[in-house]
Coordinates of C-alpha atoms and ligand atoms in Angstrom, one line a residue:
M1 CA -19.6 39.6 -1.8
A2 CA -16.3 39.2 -2.1
N3 CA -14.4 36.4 -0.5
Q4 CA -12.1 38.1 1.3
Q5 CA -14.7 40.7 2.5
L6 CA -17.0 37.9 3.4
M7 CA -14.3 36.2 5.8
E8 CA -13.6 39.7 7.2
K9 CA -17.6 40.2 8.4
I10 CA -17.2 36.8 9.4
V11 CA -13.9 36.9 11.7
S12 CA -15.8 41.0 12.9
L13 CA -19.1 39.4 13.4
C14 CA -17.5 36.2 16.2
K15 CA -15.8 39.0 18.2
R16 CA -18.5 41.5 18.4
R17 CA -20.9 39.1 19.6
G18 CA -18.8 37.0 21.2
F19 CA -18.5 34.0 19.3
V20 CA -14.6 33.5 18.6
F21 CA -11.7 35.8 20.0
P22 CA -8.4 35.3 19.2
G23 CA -6.3 33.6 22.0
S24 CA -4.4 35.5 24.9
E25 CA -5.4 38.2 22.8
I26 CA -4.9 41.2 25.1
Y27 CA -0.8 39.8 25.1
G28 CA -1.0 39.9 21.5
G29 CA -2.5 36.5 20.8
L30 CA -0.9 33.6 19.8
A31 CA -0.7 32.2 16.4
G32 CA -2.9 28.9 15.7
T33 CA -5.2 29.4 19.0
Y34 CA -8.6 31.2 18.9
D35 CA -11.1 31.4 22.1
Y36 CA -14.5 30.6 21.8
G37 CA -16.8 33.3 24.1
P38 CA -20.2 33.2 25.8
L39 CA -22.0 32.4 22.7
G40 CA -19.1 30.3 20.8
V41 CA -18.9 27.9 23.4
V42 CA -23.0 27.7 23.5
L43 CA -22.9 26.9 19.6
K44 CA -19.8 24.0 19.9
E45 CA -22.0 22.5 22.8
N46 CA -24.8 22.4 20.6
V47 CA -22.9 21.2 17.4
E48 CA -21.3 18.4 19.5
R49 CA -24.1 17.6 21.2
L50 CA -26.0 16.7 17.9
W51 CA -22.8 14.7 16.9
L52 CA -22.9 12.6 20.1
Q53 CA -26.8 11.9 19.1
M54 CA -26.3 11.3 15.6
F55 CA -22.9 9.2 16.1
R56 CA -22.9 7.6 19.4
D57 CA -25.8 8.0 21.5
S58 CA -28.7 6.6 19.2
R59 CA -27.0 3.6 18.0
D60 CA -26.4 -0.1 20.3
D61 CA -23.0 -0.4 18.8
M62 CA -21.4 2.5 19.8
Y63 CA -19.3 3.5 23.1
G64 CA -17.8 6.5 24.4
V65 CA -14.4 7.4 26.2
D66 CA -12.8 10.5 27.0
A67 CA -9.1 9.7 27.2
A68 CA -6.2 11.7 28.5
I69 CA -4.3 14.0 26.2
L70 CA -1.4 13.1 28.0
M71 CA -0.2 9.8 27.1
N72 CA 2.5 7.2 27.1
P73 CA 5.2 8.3 24.0
K74 CA 5.5 4.7 22.9
V75 CA 1.7 5.0 21.8
W76 CA 2.8 7.5 19.3
E77 CA 6.3 5.5 18.6
A78 CA 3.7 2.6 17.5
S79 CA 1.6 5.0 15.6
G80 CA 4.2 6.1 13.2
H81 CA 3.9 9.8 14.7
V82 CA 7.1 10.2 15.9
A83 CA 8.4 9.0 13.1
G84 CA 6.2 10.3 10.3
F85 CA 4.1 12.7 11.2
S86 CA 5.7 15.7 9.6
D87 CA 5.1 18.4 7.5
P88 CA 7.9 19.7 4.6
L89 CA 9.6 22.5 5.6
V90 CA 11.7 25.1 4.3
E91 CA 13.9 28.5 5.4
C92 CA 14.3 31.5 3.6
N93 CA 18.2 32.7 4.1
N94 CA 17.2 36.2 3.6
C95 CA 14.8 36.6 5.7
K96 CA 14.7 33.7 8.1
G97 CA 11.0 32.9 7.5
R98 CA 10.5 29.0 7.8
F99 CA 7.1 28.3 5.4
R100 CA 5.4 24.9 4.3
S101 CA 7.4 24.0 1.1
D102 CA 3.9 22.8 -0.4
H103 CA 2.6 26.4 -0.1
V104 CA 5.2 28.1 -1.5
P105 CA 4.4 30.0 -4.0
V106 CA 6.7 29.0 -7.8
K107 CA 7.3 31.6 -10.3
Y108 CA 8.1 29.8 -14.0
E109 CA 10.7 31.0 -16.7
K110 CA 9.7 30.1 -19.7
D111 CA 11.4 30.0 -23.5
E112 CA 10.4 31.9 -26.3
N113 CA 7.5 28.7 -27.1
G114 CA 6.2 28.8 -23.7
K115 CA 8.0 25.9 -22.4
I116 CA 8.8 26.1 -18.8
V117 CA 13.0 26.2 -18.6
N118 CA 13.2 27.1 -15.0
E119 CA 11.1 27.1 -11.6
N120 CA 12.3 29.1 -8.5
K121 CA 10.6 29.2 -5.0
V122 CA 9.6 32.6 -3.9
C123 CA 9.9 33.1 -0.5
P124 CA 6.3 34.0 0.7
S125 CA 7.6 36.8 3.4
C126 CA 10.2 38.9 1.5
G127 CA 9.6 37.9 -1.6
K128 CA 12.7 36.9 -3.0
E129 CA 13.9 34.2 -5.2
G130 CA 16.0 30.9 -4.8
T131 CA 16.5 32.2 -1.3
L132 CA 14.7 29.0 0.1
G133 CA 16.8 26.4 1.5
E134 CA 16.8 22.5 1.4
V135 CA 13.4 21.2 2.4
R136 CA 13.4 19.0 5.6
Q137 CA 10.8 17.5 7.8
F138 CA 9.5 18.9 10.5
N139 CA 7.5 16.8 13.3
M140 CA 4.4 18.8 14.4
M141 CA 3.7 16.9 17.8
F142 CA 4.2 19.1 20.6
K143 CA 6.4 17.8 23.3
T144 CA 6.4 18.6 26.7
H145 CA 7.8 17.0 30.0
A146 CA 6.3 14.8 32.6
G147 CA 7.6 15.4 36.1
A148 CA 10.5 17.6 37.5
T149 CA 12.7 15.9 35.2
E150 CA 13.1 17.5 31.5
D151 CA 15.7 15.1 30.0
E152 CA 14.1 12.9 27.1
S153 CA 13.3 9.9 29.3
A154 CA 10.6 12.2 30.3
T155 CA 9.4 13.6 27.1
V156 CA 5.5 13.1 26.4
Y157 CA 3.5 14.6 23.6
L158 CA 0.2 16.2 23.7
R159 CA -1.6 14.1 21.4
P160 CA -1.9 14.8 17.6
E161 CA -5.2 13.2 17.0
T162 CA -7.6 11.9 19.6
A163 CA -7.4 8.5 17.8
G164 CA -4.7 7.6 19.9
G165 CA -6.5 7.7 23.0
I166 CA -9.5 5.3 21.5
F167 CA -7.0 3.0 20.0
A168 CA -5.2 2.2 23.5
N169 CA -8.6 1.8 25.3
F170 CA -9.8 -0.9 22.6
K171 CA -9.2 -3.8 25.2
N172 CA -10.6 -2.1 28.2
V173 CA -13.6 -1.4 26.2
V174 CA -14.1 -5.0 24.7
D175 CA -13.0 -6.2 28.5
S176 CA -15.8 -4.3 30.4
L177 CA -18.1 -3.9 27.7
H178 CA -18.1 -6.9 25.9
P179 CA -19.3 -5.7 22.5
K180 CA -19.8 -8.1 19.2
L181 CA -18.5 -6.4 16.3
P182 CA -19.1 -4.3 14.4
F183 CA -18.7 -1.6 17.1
G184 CA -17.4 1.4 17.5
I185 CA -15.6 4.2 20.0
A186 CA -16.0 7.5 19.8
Q187 CA -14.6 10.2 21.2
I188 CA -14.5 14.4 21.3
G189 CA -11.3 16.0 22.6
K190 CA -8.2 18.6 22.1
A191 CA -5.6 17.9 19.8
F192 CA -2.7 19.7 19.0
R193 CA -0.3 19.9 15.9
N194 CA 2.4 22.3 16.2
E195 CA 1.3 23.9 12.1
I196 CA 3.9 25.5 10.5
A197 CA 1.8 28.3 9.4
P198 CA -1.7 28.0 11.1
R199 CA -4.1 30.4 9.2
D200 CA -7.3 31.2 8.0
F201 CA -9.1 31.6 10.9
V202 CA -10.3 28.6 13.1
F203 CA -9.0 26.3 9.8
R204 CA -5.7 26.1 10.7
L205 CA -5.0 25.7 14.4
R206 CA -2.2 24.7 16.4
E207 CA -5.0 23.5 19.0
L208 CA -8.0 22.0 18.0
E209 CA -11.0 19.8 18.9
Q210 CA -11.8 16.2 16.7
M211 CA -15.2 14.5 17.0
E212 CA -13.6 11.2 16.0
V213 CA -14.8 7.6 15.9
E214 CA -13.2 4.4 15.3
Y215 CA -15.3 1.8 14.1
F216 CA -13.9 -2.1 14.7
V217 CA -15.3 -4.8 12.1
K218 CA -14.5 -8.2 10.7
P219 CA -11.6 -7.3 7.6
D220 CA -14.1 -8.6 4.6
T221 CA -17.1 -5.7 5.5
W222 CA -14.7 -3.2 5.7
E223 CA -16.6 -1.6 2.2
Q224 CA -20.0 -1.6 4.0
A225 CA -19.0 0.2 7.2
F226 CA -17.4 2.8 4.8
E227 CA -20.1 3.5 2.9
E228 CA -23.1 3.6 6.2
W229 CA -20.4 6.3 7.8
R230 CA -20.0 8.2 4.6
K231 CA -23.6 8.5 4.7
A232 CA -23.8 9.4 8.5
M233 CA -21.6 12.5 7.9
H234 CA -23.7 13.9 4.9
L235 CA -27.0 13.5 7.3
F236 CA -25.2 15.7 10.0
A237 CA -24.1 18.0 7.2
E238 CA -27.2 18.6 6.8
A239 CA -28.3 18.5 10.2
V240 CA -25.9 21.3 11.5
G241 CA -27.2 23.4 8.2
I242 CA -24.2 22.8 5.8
P243 CA -25.6 22.2 2.2
S244 CA -24.9 19.9 0.2
S245 CA -24.3 22.1 -2.6
A246 CA -21.2 23.4 -0.9
L247 CA -19.5 19.7 0.1
H248 CA -17.5 18.1 -2.3
E249 CA -15.9 14.5 -1.8
L250 CA -12.7 14.0 -3.1
E251 CA -11.0 10.4 -3.3
V252 CA -7.3 10.9 -1.7
P253 CA -4.7 9.2 -4.1
A254 CA -2.8 7.0 -2.5
E255 CA 0.6 8.8 -2.3
E256 CA -1.3 11.8 -0.8
R257 CA -2.8 9.5 2.1
A258 CA -1.7 9.4 6.0
H259 CA 0.5 6.5 6.8
Y260 CA -2.2 4.0 7.9
S261 CA -4.8 4.4 5.6
K262 CA -5.8 2.2 2.5
R263 CA -8.6 4.4 1.3
T264 CA -9.6 8.0 2.4
I265 CA -12.7 10.5 1.8
D266 CA -11.9 14.0 1.8
F267 CA -15.2 15.7 2.8
E268 CA -14.0 19.4 1.0
F269 CA -15.8 22.4 1.9
E270 CA -16.3 26.0 -0.1
Y271 CA -14.9 28.0 2.8
P272 CA -14.2 32.1 1.8
F273 CA -10.4 31.5 1.2
G274 CA -11.0 28.0 -1.3
R275 CA -12.4 24.5 -1.5
K276 CA -10.5 22.8 1.6
E277 CA -10.3 19.8 3.6
L278 CA -13.6 19.9 6.1
W279 CA -13.6 16.4 7.4
G280 CA -12.0 12.7 6.6
L281 CA -12.9 9.5 6.6
A282 CA -10.8 6.5 6.2
Y283 CA -10.2 3.1 6.4
R284 CA -7.0 2.2 8.7
T285 CA -7.2 -1.6 8.0
D286 CA -5.7 -2.8 10.8
F287 CA -2.6 -0.7 11.3
D288 CA -3.1 0.6 14.6
L289 CA -4.1 -2.7 16.5
S290 CA -1.6 -4.3 15.1
A291 CA 0.8 -1.4 15.2
H292 CA -0.3 -1.2 19.1
E293 CA -0.2 -4.8 19.6
K294 CA 3.7 -4.9 18.9
G295 CA 4.4 -1.9 20.5
S296 CA 3.0 -2.5 24.1
G297 CA 3.0 -6.2 23.7
T298 CA -0.6 -6.4 24.9
P299 CA -2.5 -8.8 22.9
L300 CA -5.4 -6.7 20.9
S301 CA -6.8 -9.4 18.8
Y302 CA -11.1 -10.0 18.8
L303 CA -12.2 -13.7 19.8
D304 CA -15.3 -14.5 17.7
E305 CA -17.3 -16.4 20.2
E306 CA -19.7 -17.9 17.1
T307 CA -16.9 -18.8 14.9
K308 CA -14.0 -19.3 17.8
E309 CA -12.1 -16.9 15.3
K310 CA -9.0 -14.5 16.6
F311 CA -8.1 -11.9 15.0
I312 CA -7.2 -8.0 14.6
P313 CA -10.4 -5.9 14.0
H314 CA -10.1 -3.8 10.9
V315 CA -11.2 0.0 11.5
I316 CA -13.2 2.7 9.4
E317 CA -13.1 6.2 11.1
P318 CA -15.2 9.4 10.5
S319 CA -13.2 12.0 11.8
L320 CA -14.5 15.5 11.9
G321 CA -13.0 19.0 13.4
V322 CA -15.0 20.6 15.4
D323 CA -13.4 24.2 14.7
R324 CA -13.5 23.6 10.8
T325 CA -17.4 22.6 11.6
I326 CA -17.8 25.8 13.0
L327 CA -16.5 28.1 10.3
A328 CA -18.4 26.1 7.5
I329 CA -21.4 26.9 10.1
L330 CA -21.0 30.3 10.3
T331 CA -20.0 30.3 6.4
S332 CA -23.0 28.7 5.2
S333 CA -25.1 30.5 7.3
Y334 CA -23.8 33.9 7.1
R335 CA -26.5 36.2 5.2
E336 CA -27.3 40.3 4.1
D337 CA -30.8 41.5 3.2
D338 CA -32.2 44.9 2.7
M339 CA -34.9 45.1 5.9
G340 CA -36.8 48.4 6.0
G341 CA -34.4 50.4 3.8
E342 CA -31.2 49.2 5.7
V343 CA -28.9 46.3 5.2
R344 CA -29.3 43.3 7.8
S345 CA -26.9 40.9 8.6
Y346 CA -27.9 37.9 10.0
L347 CA -27.0 34.1 11.1
A348 CA -29.3 31.6 9.5
L349 CA -28.4 28.8 11.6
A350 CA -30.2 25.9 12.3
P351 CA -32.3 25.9 15.8
K352 CA -31.1 22.9 17.0
I353 CA -27.7 24.4 16.7
A354 CA -28.8 28.1 17.5
P355 CA -27.3 29.4 21.1
V356 CA -30.1 31.4 21.6
K357 CA -33.6 29.6 20.6
A358 CA -36.0 32.7 21.2
M359 CA -35.8 36.0 23.0
V360 CA -38.6 37.1 24.9
S361 CA -39.0 41.0 25.5
P362 CA -41.3 43.7 26.5
L363 CA -42.4 45.8 24.4
L364 CA -41.8 48.9 26.3
K365 CA -39.3 48.3 29.6
N366 CA -41.0 51.3 32.1
K367 CA -44.4 49.3 32.0
P368 CA -44.3 47.1 35.1
E369 CA -47.3 45.1 33.7
L370 CA -45.7 44.2 30.5
V371 CA -42.2 43.6 32.6
A372 CA -44.0 41.0 34.3
K373 CA -46.3 39.7 32.1
A374 CA -43.0 39.1 29.5
Q375 CA -41.1 37.1 32.7
E376 CA -44.2 34.9 33.0
V377 CA -43.7 33.9 29.4
R378 CA -40.0 33.8 29.5
K379 CA -40.5 31.2 31.9
E380 CA -42.7 29.3 30.3
L381 CA -41.1 28.9 27.5
Q382 CA -37.7 28.0 29.6
K383 CA -39.8 24.7 30.2
I384 CA -39.0 23.7 27.1
H385 CA -35.7 25.1 26.5
P386 CA -33.2 27.3 29.0
A387 CA -31.6 28.9 26.1
I388 CA -34.6 31.5 26.0
A389 CA -33.0 35.3 26.6
W390 CA -34.4 38.6 27.6
D391 CA -33.9 41.9 25.9
D392 CA -35.6 45.0 27.1
N393 CA -32.7 47.4 25.4
G394 CA -33.3 50.1 22.8
N395 CA -35.9 49.7 20.5
I396 CA -37.9 46.7 19.4
G397 CA -36.7 47.2 15.8
K398 CA -32.7 47.1 17.2
R399 CA -33.8 44.2 19.7
Y400 CA -34.5 42.2 16.5
R401 CA -31.2 43.2 14.8
R402 CA -29.0 42.0 17.6
Q403 CA -30.7 38.6 17.8
D404 CA -31.0 38.1 13.8
E405 CA -27.2 38.8 14.4
I406 CA -26.7 35.7 16.3
G407 CA -29.0 33.3 14.7
T408 CA -31.7 33.7 17.3
P409 CA -34.5 32.0 15.2
F410 CA -37.3 33.7 17.2
C411 CA -38.5 36.7 18.8
V412 CA -41.4 36.8 21.2
T413 CA -43.1 40.6 22.1
I414 CA -45.4 41.4 24.6
D415 CA -47.4 43.8 24.3
F416 CA -50.5 45.8 25.7
D417 CA -52.7 43.1 23.6
T418 CA -51.2 40.4 25.7
L419 CA -52.7 42.3 28.5
G420 CA -56.2 42.7 27.3
E421 CA -56.3 46.0 25.6
T422 CA -57.7 44.5 22.4
P423 CA -60.2 41.4 24.1
N424 CA -59.7 39.0 20.9
L425 CA -55.7 39.4 21.3
T426 CA -55.7 38.7 25.2
D427 CA -53.0 36.7 26.2
T428 CA -51.4 36.6 22.4
V429 CA -48.5 37.3 21.3
T430 CA -46.1 38.6 18.5
L431 CA -43.9 35.8 17.0
R432 CA -41.1 37.2 15.0
H433 CA -38.9 34.8 12.7
R434 CA -35.4 36.0 11.7
D435 CA -34.9 34.8 8.2
S436 CA -38.2 36.2 6.5
G437 CA -38.3 39.0 9.7
E438 CA -42.3 38.2 9.3
Q439 CA -44.4 38.5 12.4
E440 CA -47.3 36.6 13.4
R441 CA -50.0 36.7 16.5
L442 CA -50.3 33.3 18.5
T443 CA -51.2 32.2 21.7
V444 CA -48.2 31.4 24.2
A445 CA -48.9 27.7 24.2
E446 CA -48.8 27.7 20.6
V447 CA -45.5 29.3 20.4
A448 CA -43.9 26.8 22.6
T449 CA -45.3 24.5 19.9
R450 CA -43.1 26.1 17.6
I451 CA -40.2 26.4 19.4
R452 CA -40.5 23.1 20.5
S453 CA -41.1 21.4 16.9
S454 CA -38.0 23.4 15.5
I455 CA -35.5 21.8 18.0
S456 CA -37.0 18.6 18.7
Ligands
LIG1 N1 -7.6 10.6 13.1 C1 -7.2 11.5 11.6 C2 -7.1 12.4 11.8 O1 -6.4 13.2 12.8 P1 -6.7 14.8 10.2 O2 -7.2 14.4 8.4 O3 -5.0 14.8 10.3 O4 -7.0 12.9 10.2 C3 -8.7 14.8 11.2 O5 -7.7 15.3 10.9 C4 -9.5 16.7 10.9 O6 -9.2 17.1 11.9 C5 -9.6 17.2 9.7 O7 -10.5 17.1 8.6 C6 -10.0 18.7 10.3 O8 -11.3 18.8 10.4 C7 -9.3 18.7 11.5 N2 -7.7 19.4 11.7 C8 -6.9 18.6 11.2 N3 -5.7 19.3 11.6 C9 -6.3 20.5 11.6 C10 -5.7 21.8 12.1 N4 -4.9 22.5 12.2 N5 -7.3 23.1 12.5 C11 -8.1 22.8 12.9 N6 -8.8 21.8 12.7 C12 -7.9 20.6 12.0

């Protein structure tokens, strides 16, 4: 399938089935914003819960925080974001469009030997050459005002990364929980970036969500911690169903790294629109804690109780965008095949993150005895997981297709055999598997075991 076509199919499925809607759609939208719908919000929660489980809750060395989005603006002065969190901007003198200069196409003029003699930037909007002005740095932080005054002294920023709230709480966590190094602080939350050109669905947003860890280590152990988190990120990719064949590591060269980083690996994914960044893993040295110690005047060093050594810990940061993770999951799981002579589309979601774990259905909705039995079976299965859906609309084939499209791994059908029409099948149901479409006859207890083991 052509990549452009695949992207269109994913965007359309997301809207049609309630995963992701354009933000403020009834007012014509707002660029760089999307809203998660009823199924999308559950998918997102399942991904975040899995991340919390793997990155925080299953480890004794990890702690959580949920910091405020609005912070004292000095945080962003100290972190370097006020001075340096910018993208290169150019404006077209002809159409007045504004673009990131590193995203603008270039047209080369060559001499008869093929040697480049001139290069001209082309305006991506009006297509004119040589109309783009000087490059200037555009700060991507959203500014607003706290309180009733709107002058400069009341300026606050919407955080551009969740990391700031973690560094600002380093001392609070140390003083309240007394963790021993190495330890980390994890946080999930919104971040805001005034991207010059938001694009590619939920890939480049102005309001995004991040799952970040700041892992504090003794300076000479950073490489070991870097490798551990690198492995953890691959394990997480596998757990959410992002195939390793579509994931690539890029060692970011020094000149392209963020101002705080001494080593960064970008985890890139093969999106339908090209290979681009999915997540980042950075060695932030002691840059942030040192900068915040200087900026706030509050000592942020750590005292090693055993050696009595006092130092500023260094930091390893695995940073995962939630929205890009969702896009990578949808891209990886979207499938089309031929079933019963018809084209079928389905999401091969890992059962752990699928918004609906199973759908229960009476074969006929106008037979009260079938409906009652099916409701009983649903209640039984909901003891394993609450996300067991009900569907009695249309014929059974259509119900299966609807569930396939939203990635429900199992469908359970109750028919007259369940009620005893064929004596040796009494109390058995049909379990239908999403990916193969295969069906088998099992007891409700056996179905329960299948569902439980698929999500445990
Ligand atoms: N604290 C480090 C940090 O924020 P980053 O590489 O700028 O580093 C981390 O962002 C992750 O956040 C990215 O790898 C990506 O998953 C996500 N992300 C960044 N900008 C984004 C945007 N405009 N829209 C959606 N996700 C974004």
